[in-house]
């Protein structure tokens, strides 16, 4: 029966992430952005907690917690710094093709080595529909240029398309870029020079599931970013006085702030639903595409308005809202962006399904 | 976390679905075409009563304290939400016309004395025939600004004398009784408010006007007046002590708080009906392959889906006795907009067919607009939210 309680265990995980963000990320947002890394201390603390392996097939007590746990952690981290969230997670969404297509062996062979060396990064490149297919397969290798990846280092590149996934570890070149958002994760143009394929797996179903998890990963980051943009600007609006009262008490802003809260919760609740579906073995492709779309669209509403509420001050880098605006936009560009997601979200659109309530995918 | 609908509810949904397709929707379309509410003597209502509909949620004598505790969740338990959405899917107007104590029930359960529950809800425990109750707050001069109601209540001995005019009360002219809100002193604002049960046939209660509406024609929205209408003291809901505790306005608001997610989810039902009809039409006209159309259908479905989850969350909070003011208003602000978008998109998919005025989607387009007005307009929901979010002052 319908229950929104996330339970004590997940509540603990969420709080741990929140405290971690307060201790290690929030105090140095701008420094980390310029340094293009959250720094060694943050990395070590992150590894210590065991966040990286939350969703891994059971390795130890912290792993095997599932998609809802991952969602909650990412939201909390991104509410401070989504770039750091990406930088700190050695595999990030590159885990999912390994997990869904390669299985525990692949996670062990290609994932585990990244855990032992601080600052390692695995990258997921979606080379399928919705994105320009940047990479070309020649024989047993990949070549091509990916215009932007949020990283300054790549120990592993996982290439995913509709048919399956493959892994490369050599022939990878990164050329630094300034980047738009997510600068704490770094920013580079990635070139593969006949990069030899170390392993590959095929399977359309697994590929779809991997993409679904990857989209949900980004959706959680988007929700964190817009939640903080919304909260930060809301608090500011209660303090800032214009025309004799707090600007939040002018109805134009009061209503905008209410609408931003609705936007954040709409995106958030669709993401949690998708994560719950994945965790309970229900089909989740359509739901996660839906969650990603909603998050990406709502972020483009919320985060620019976060700047607007602060007026000229919002435009200046003394406040984080301009950062959230850049990040709210760039996160929505991953994995084929919104148009790629629209295709998957609209799949199965048909009238008068047999089951009650099915048209919205709640069954 | 668990978002699955339990088996029992799914079974009941199937039941509604069958009744919906065979009776509820045809009846709604008929009322819409004839431009009048379904008459109270219609055999449909008797059939409902025989099938066990039209009853009160009040559990009968001796359940007072228990039901008072549960008052916050009346009409908003999650399974009630699923059923209400499905009912609305088939026809929201017909759903509101269903016999039963209606919106008059929550204030009676949450504020009423045991004697009042017995007298007014008792007949709805095992109703002998189709019976209705009604709720009248809105006036010609005061809707959103509830504090501004002018209907007056003056006490004379053991009787209250009511004067004023009420607007748009659902099922009022066919009701056994109407919960009428009036003020003992309009300068007191909300603190002057009192709720009375005004029984059918009370002298001075009259001038019933069944309004002509854009949509939702299957049920009556009725305006009426009270002219020196004498109501016995026993009909003051909760008795004088209740208001001495200054709980008058809170009583009304508590029920609103519980019904907002319910009304919001009804909007989701209408929106879903429009979406299904839109998809069906698009499929038949070979439009489903059109990316422009499919993208917008996807967006509409997504908005309805998140709105539904927001409703469920608000109801779930109420069920657990947790504050849900912000969440209830959020759901109520989001769902009607999503539903209107679904109906409006449906009209576009119909193209000029929508202009004929005889397609289901066209009816839904007219029906759905009310959902952003009743139980607090979209603007009022945002005001309520802003009070929570930024401590917006009340005045
Ligand atoms: C189909 C239908 C059924 C109904 N059934 C019932 C019923 O059973 N019982 C009952 O008591 N009532 C009922 N109502 C009445 C309903 O509750 C009121 O219509 C509603 O509360 C709005 O009040 P109003 O119509 O007076 O509009 P107003 O309050 O005059 O509002 C007009 C506009 O001003 C906006 N507005 C008002 N105040 C503010 C503000 N402070 N800031 C910004 N905008 C504001 C509103 O949002 C709206 O857009 C029904 C109405 C309809 C349409």
XYZ file of C-alpha atoms in Angstrom, chain A:
363
model
C 0.000 0.000 0.000
C 1.154 3.476 -0.861
C 3.782 4.650 1.588
C 6.155 7.566 1.212
C 8.182 6.710 4.297
C 11.741 6.066 3.220
C 12.615 4.197 6.395
C 15.313 4.574 9.039
C 18.138 3.074 7.063
C 17.674 5.371 4.086
C 17.059 8.325 6.367
C 20.457 7.646 7.881
C 22.078 7.460 4.463
C 20.463 10.722 3.479
C 21.590 12.452 6.655
C 25.102 11.192 6.199
C 25.138 12.723 2.720
C 23.702 15.964 4.030
C 26.323 16.215 6.755
C 29.054 15.319 4.334
C 27.935 18.104 1.984
C 27.863 20.593 4.848
C 31.300 19.617 6.086
C 33.189 19.055 2.868
C 31.454 20.764 -0.037
C 29.524 23.872 0.990
C 32.433 25.672 2.668
C 34.530 25.690 -0.509
C 32.172 25.857 -3.477
C 34.007 28.547 -5.380
C 37.494 27.310 -4.508
C 36.598 23.827 -5.687
C 35.136 25.204 -8.854
C 38.377 27.012 -9.694
C 40.534 24.147 -8.518
C 38.440 21.756 -10.670
C 38.349 19.240 -7.848
C 36.707 18.854 -4.470
C 40.156 18.173 -3.040
C 41.889 15.270 -1.402
C 40.297 15.601 2.023
C 36.804 15.486 0.538
C 37.754 12.506 -1.606
C 39.117 10.605 1.339
C 36.082 11.288 3.487
C 33.828 10.218 0.636
C 35.697 6.955 0.193
C 35.662 6.395 3.934
C 31.866 6.601 4.083
C 31.520 4.166 1.229
C 29.146 6.231 -0.914
C 30.760 5.017 -4.112
C 29.583 1.463 -3.699
C 26.054 2.134 -2.440
C 24.411 0.403 -5.356
C 27.055 -2.140 -6.164
C 26.114 -5.747 -6.112
C 26.614 -6.819 -2.482
C 30.273 -6.216 -1.635
C 30.004 -5.194 1.979
C 27.536 -3.767 4.473
C 27.227 -0.416 2.698
C 26.580 -1.789 -0.769
C 23.398 -3.156 -2.308
C 21.250 -0.323 -1.006
C 19.698 0.421 -4.343
C 18.430 3.229 -6.498
C 16.423 5.122 -3.881
C 19.510 5.351 -1.668
C 21.607 6.561 -4.567
C 18.943 9.073 -5.476
C 18.831 10.536 -1.984
C 22.604 10.779 -1.707
C 22.996 12.442 -5.087
C 20.256 14.927 -4.331
C 21.990 15.966 -1.109
C 25.420 16.213 -2.676
C 24.139 18.142 -5.671
C 22.302 20.550 -3.402
C 25.812 21.652 -2.508
C 27.842 20.934 -5.621
C 26.792 18.561 -8.432
C 30.232 18.840 -10.008
C 31.732 17.512 -6.807
C 29.134 14.749 -6.723
C 30.383 13.604 -10.133
C 34.048 14.035 -9.282
C 33.771 12.084 -6.055
C 31.990 9.063 -7.464
C 34.765 7.132 -9.211
C 32.440 5.343 -11.601
C 29.392 7.511 -11.523
C 26.798 6.396 -14.071
C 29.506 4.388 -15.877
C 28.713 1.750 -13.262
C 25.364 0.943 -14.805
C 26.387 -0.722 -18.083
C 28.887 -2.781 -16.098
C 26.159 -3.756 -13.646
C 23.302 -4.337 -16.095
C 25.254 -5.845 -18.987
C 28.489 -7.159 -17.573
C 27.281 -8.351 -14.205
C 29.254 -8.659 -10.948
C 32.380 -9.834 -12.764
C 32.519 -6.700 -14.851
C 31.980 -4.530 -11.791
C 34.819 -6.323 -10.075
C 37.211 -6.290 -13.029
C 36.660 -2.754 -14.231
C 35.030 -0.953 -11.335
C 36.963 -2.024 -8.292
C 40.391 -0.900 -9.498
C 39.082 2.676 -9.602
C 38.237 2.581 -5.928
C 41.790 2.001 -4.826
C 43.269 5.108 -6.430
C 41.969 8.485 -5.211
C 40.509 10.770 -7.850
C 39.971 8.047 -10.448
C 37.212 8.670 -12.921
C 35.175 6.355 -15.068
C 33.080 8.056 -17.741
C 29.915 6.973 -19.460
C 29.491 8.069 -23.054
C 26.075 7.583 -24.575
C 26.651 6.968 -28.245
C 23.049 6.242 -29.153
C 19.910 8.049 -30.243
C 19.335 11.632 -29.245
C 23.049 12.394 -29.014
C 25.322 12.990 -31.972
C 27.146 9.709 -32.397
C 30.598 11.093 -31.734
C 32.384 7.791 -31.607
C 33.015 5.435 -34.453
C 33.732 1.763 -34.112
C 36.534 0.392 -36.215
C 37.208 -3.277 -35.698
C 37.987 -3.718 -32.069
C 38.474 -0.088 -31.182
C 36.709 3.251 -30.774
C 37.745 6.521 -32.362
C 36.260 9.970 -32.244
C 35.850 13.185 -30.310
C 33.359 13.854 -27.530
C 33.060 17.671 -27.298
C 32.659 17.789 -23.519
C 32.967 15.478 -20.569
C 32.801 16.747 -16.974
C 36.246 15.398 -16.058
C 39.926 16.185 -16.221
C 40.898 12.554 -16.002
C 39.555 9.312 -17.446
C 40.727 5.956 -16.215
C 37.925 4.148 -17.908
C 35.462 5.004 -20.638
C 32.260 3.018 -21.025
C 30.558 3.467 -24.372
C 26.847 2.689 -24.340
C 24.367 2.540 -27.180
C 21.067 0.781 -27.861
C 22.773 -2.536 -28.558
C 25.158 -2.840 -25.656
C 28.275 -1.457 -24.046
C 32.031 -1.670 -24.291
C 34.914 -0.541 -22.164
C 38.174 1.159 -23.080
C 41.079 1.978 -20.811
C 43.733 3.106 -23.246
C 44.013 5.513 -26.154
C 42.112 8.157 -24.186
C 43.147 11.782 -24.477
C 41.652 14.702 -22.593
C 42.110 18.340 -23.478
C 41.026 20.792 -20.826
C 38.145 23.176 -21.402
C 36.805 25.966 -19.254
C 33.452 24.246 -18.924
C 30.074 25.812 -18.273
C 28.607 24.135 -15.214
C 29.951 21.269 -13.077
C 33.453 22.730 -13.098
C 34.393 21.029 -9.855
C 34.343 17.802 -11.838
C 36.695 19.279 -14.429
C 35.851 19.781 -18.093
C 37.547 18.365 -21.133
C 37.226 17.399 -24.714
C 37.667 13.665 -24.929
C 39.362 11.994 -27.866
C 39.640 8.278 -28.388
C 42.482 7.316 -30.703
C 41.690 3.831 -31.906
C 41.125 3.003 -28.273
C 41.194 -0.779 -27.911
C 38.054 -2.358 -26.525
C 38.905 -4.231 -23.368
C 35.535 -5.890 -22.993
C 32.094 -5.644 -24.487
C 28.609 -6.906 -23.814
C 25.552 -6.817 -25.974
C 21.897 -6.826 -25.041
C 19.245 -4.286 -25.850
C 17.318 -4.816 -22.597
C 20.377 -4.375 -20.423
C 21.364 -1.302 -22.413
C 17.945 0.217 -21.838
C 18.126 -0.502 -18.124
C 21.622 0.968 -17.913
C 20.473 4.117 -19.680
C 17.469 4.339 -17.379
C 19.694 4.248 -14.299
C 22.062 6.780 -15.811
C 19.215 9.169 -16.513
C 17.935 8.772 -13.013
C 21.396 9.552 -11.688
C 21.364 12.864 -13.532
C 17.759 13.528 -12.532
C 18.761 13.272 -8.875
C 21.589 15.763 -9.420
C 19.188 18.137 -11.151
C 16.718 17.898 -8.308
C 19.428 18.673 -5.768
C 20.564 21.692 -7.737
C 17.116 23.152 -8.217
C 16.072 22.427 -4.671
C 18.973 24.463 -3.378
C 18.426 27.220 -5.923
C 14.822 27.405 -4.815
C 15.644 27.331 -1.087
C 18.483 29.791 -1.311
C 16.468 32.354 -3.251
C 13.463 31.807 -0.985
C 15.517 32.582 2.107
C 17.023 35.626 0.429
C 13.580 36.894 -0.537
C 12.482 36.804 3.096
C 15.356 39.070 4.113
C 15.620 41.472 1.227
C 13.328 44.472 1.594
C 11.952 46.544 -1.283
C 8.983 48.921 -1.350
C 8.556 48.560 2.386
C 8.328 44.790 2.810
C 10.306 41.643 2.216
C 10.326 41.018 -1.519
C 8.859 37.558 -0.827
C 5.690 39.260 0.367
C 5.041 40.909 -2.965
C 2.622 38.545 -4.598
C 4.520 38.298 -7.872
C 7.429 36.783 -5.983
C 5.351 34.898 -3.410
C 3.612 33.046 -6.248
C 6.838 32.504 -8.141
C 8.394 31.010 -5.021
C 5.361 28.745 -4.574
C 5.630 27.652 -8.204
C 9.317 26.910 -7.789
C 8.513 24.720 -4.786
C 5.919 22.861 -6.866
C 8.455 22.414 -9.658
C 11.073 20.952 -7.344
C 8.669 18.538 -5.694
C 7.129 17.435 -8.993
C 10.536 16.514 -10.333
C 11.618 14.966 -7.073
C 8.587 12.764 -6.650
C 8.837 11.401 -10.194
C 12.471 10.563 -9.546
C 11.656 8.737 -6.347
C 8.921 6.836 -8.105
C 11.336 5.746 -10.824
C 13.939 4.720 -8.241
C 11.326 2.750 -6.336
C 10.376 0.980 -9.564
C 13.980 -0.005 -10.212
C 14.418 -1.223 -6.659
C 11.286 -3.340 -6.758
C 12.088 -4.922 -10.110
C 9.363 -3.089 -11.995
C 10.011 -1.791 -15.490
C 11.645 1.583 -14.979
C 12.775 2.797 -18.405
C 9.769 4.917 -19.130
C 9.602 6.180 -15.541
C 13.237 7.233 -15.394
C 13.066 8.945 -18.782
C 10.017 10.765 -17.440
C 11.840 11.712 -14.248
C 14.852 12.960 -16.172
C 12.690 15.030 -18.495
C 10.743 16.603 -15.695
C 13.921 17.386 -13.784
C 15.626 18.860 -16.833
C 12.618 20.985 -17.749
C 11.869 22.163 -14.249
C 15.520 23.019 -13.682
C 15.376 25.410 -16.608
C 12.416 27.080 -14.911
C 13.724 27.056 -11.357
C 17.395 27.888 -11.654
C 17.152 31.037 -13.825
C 14.413 32.273 -11.502
C 16.720 31.604 -8.575
C 18.967 34.253 -10.115
C 16.033 36.536 -10.890
C 14.861 36.600 -7.292
C 18.244 37.923 -6.198
C 18.203 40.563 -8.927
C 21.627 41.943 -9.763
C 23.104 40.194 -6.761
C 22.093 36.893 -8.272
C 24.180 37.627 -11.334
C 27.294 38.049 -9.239
C 29.400 35.131 -8.109
C 29.092 36.100 -4.456
C 25.961 33.977 -4.374
C 25.710 30.407 -5.644
C 22.517 30.895 -7.661
C 24.347 31.723 -10.903
C 26.275 28.484 -10.453
C 23.028 26.560 -10.037
C 21.721 28.161 -13.211
C 24.712 26.932 -15.192
C 24.481 23.519 -13.636
C 20.733 23.208 -14.003
C 21.239 23.741 -17.700
C 24.296 21.606 -18.385
C 23.117 18.545 -16.479
C 20.124 18.293 -18.791
C 22.461 17.789 -21.750
C 23.683 14.333 -20.796
C 22.783 11.029 -22.441
C 20.890 12.428 -25.388
C 19.328 15.248 -23.390
C 15.629 15.845 -23.150
C 14.804 14.895 -26.704
C 16.361 11.493 -26.337
C 14.430 11.005 -23.121
C 11.166 12.119 -24.688
C 11.250 9.165 -27.065
C 11.562 6.694 -24.215
C 9.109 8.489 -21.981
C 6.451 8.445 -24.688
C 6.894 4.802 -25.475
C 3.832 2.729 -24.780
C 1.520 5.718 -25.108
C -1.788 4.127 -25.872
C -5.402 4.649 -25.109
C -7.694 2.646 -22.853
C -5.296 0.174 -21.372
C -6.817 -2.792 -19.656
C -5.812 -1.951 -16.132
C -7.178 0.977 -14.192
C -4.620 3.709 -13.542
C -2.169 2.193 -15.956
C -1.944 5.115 -18.363
C 0.230 7.005 -15.935
C 2.393 4.015 -15.315
C 1.547 3.553 -11.661
C 0.725 -0.128 -11.716
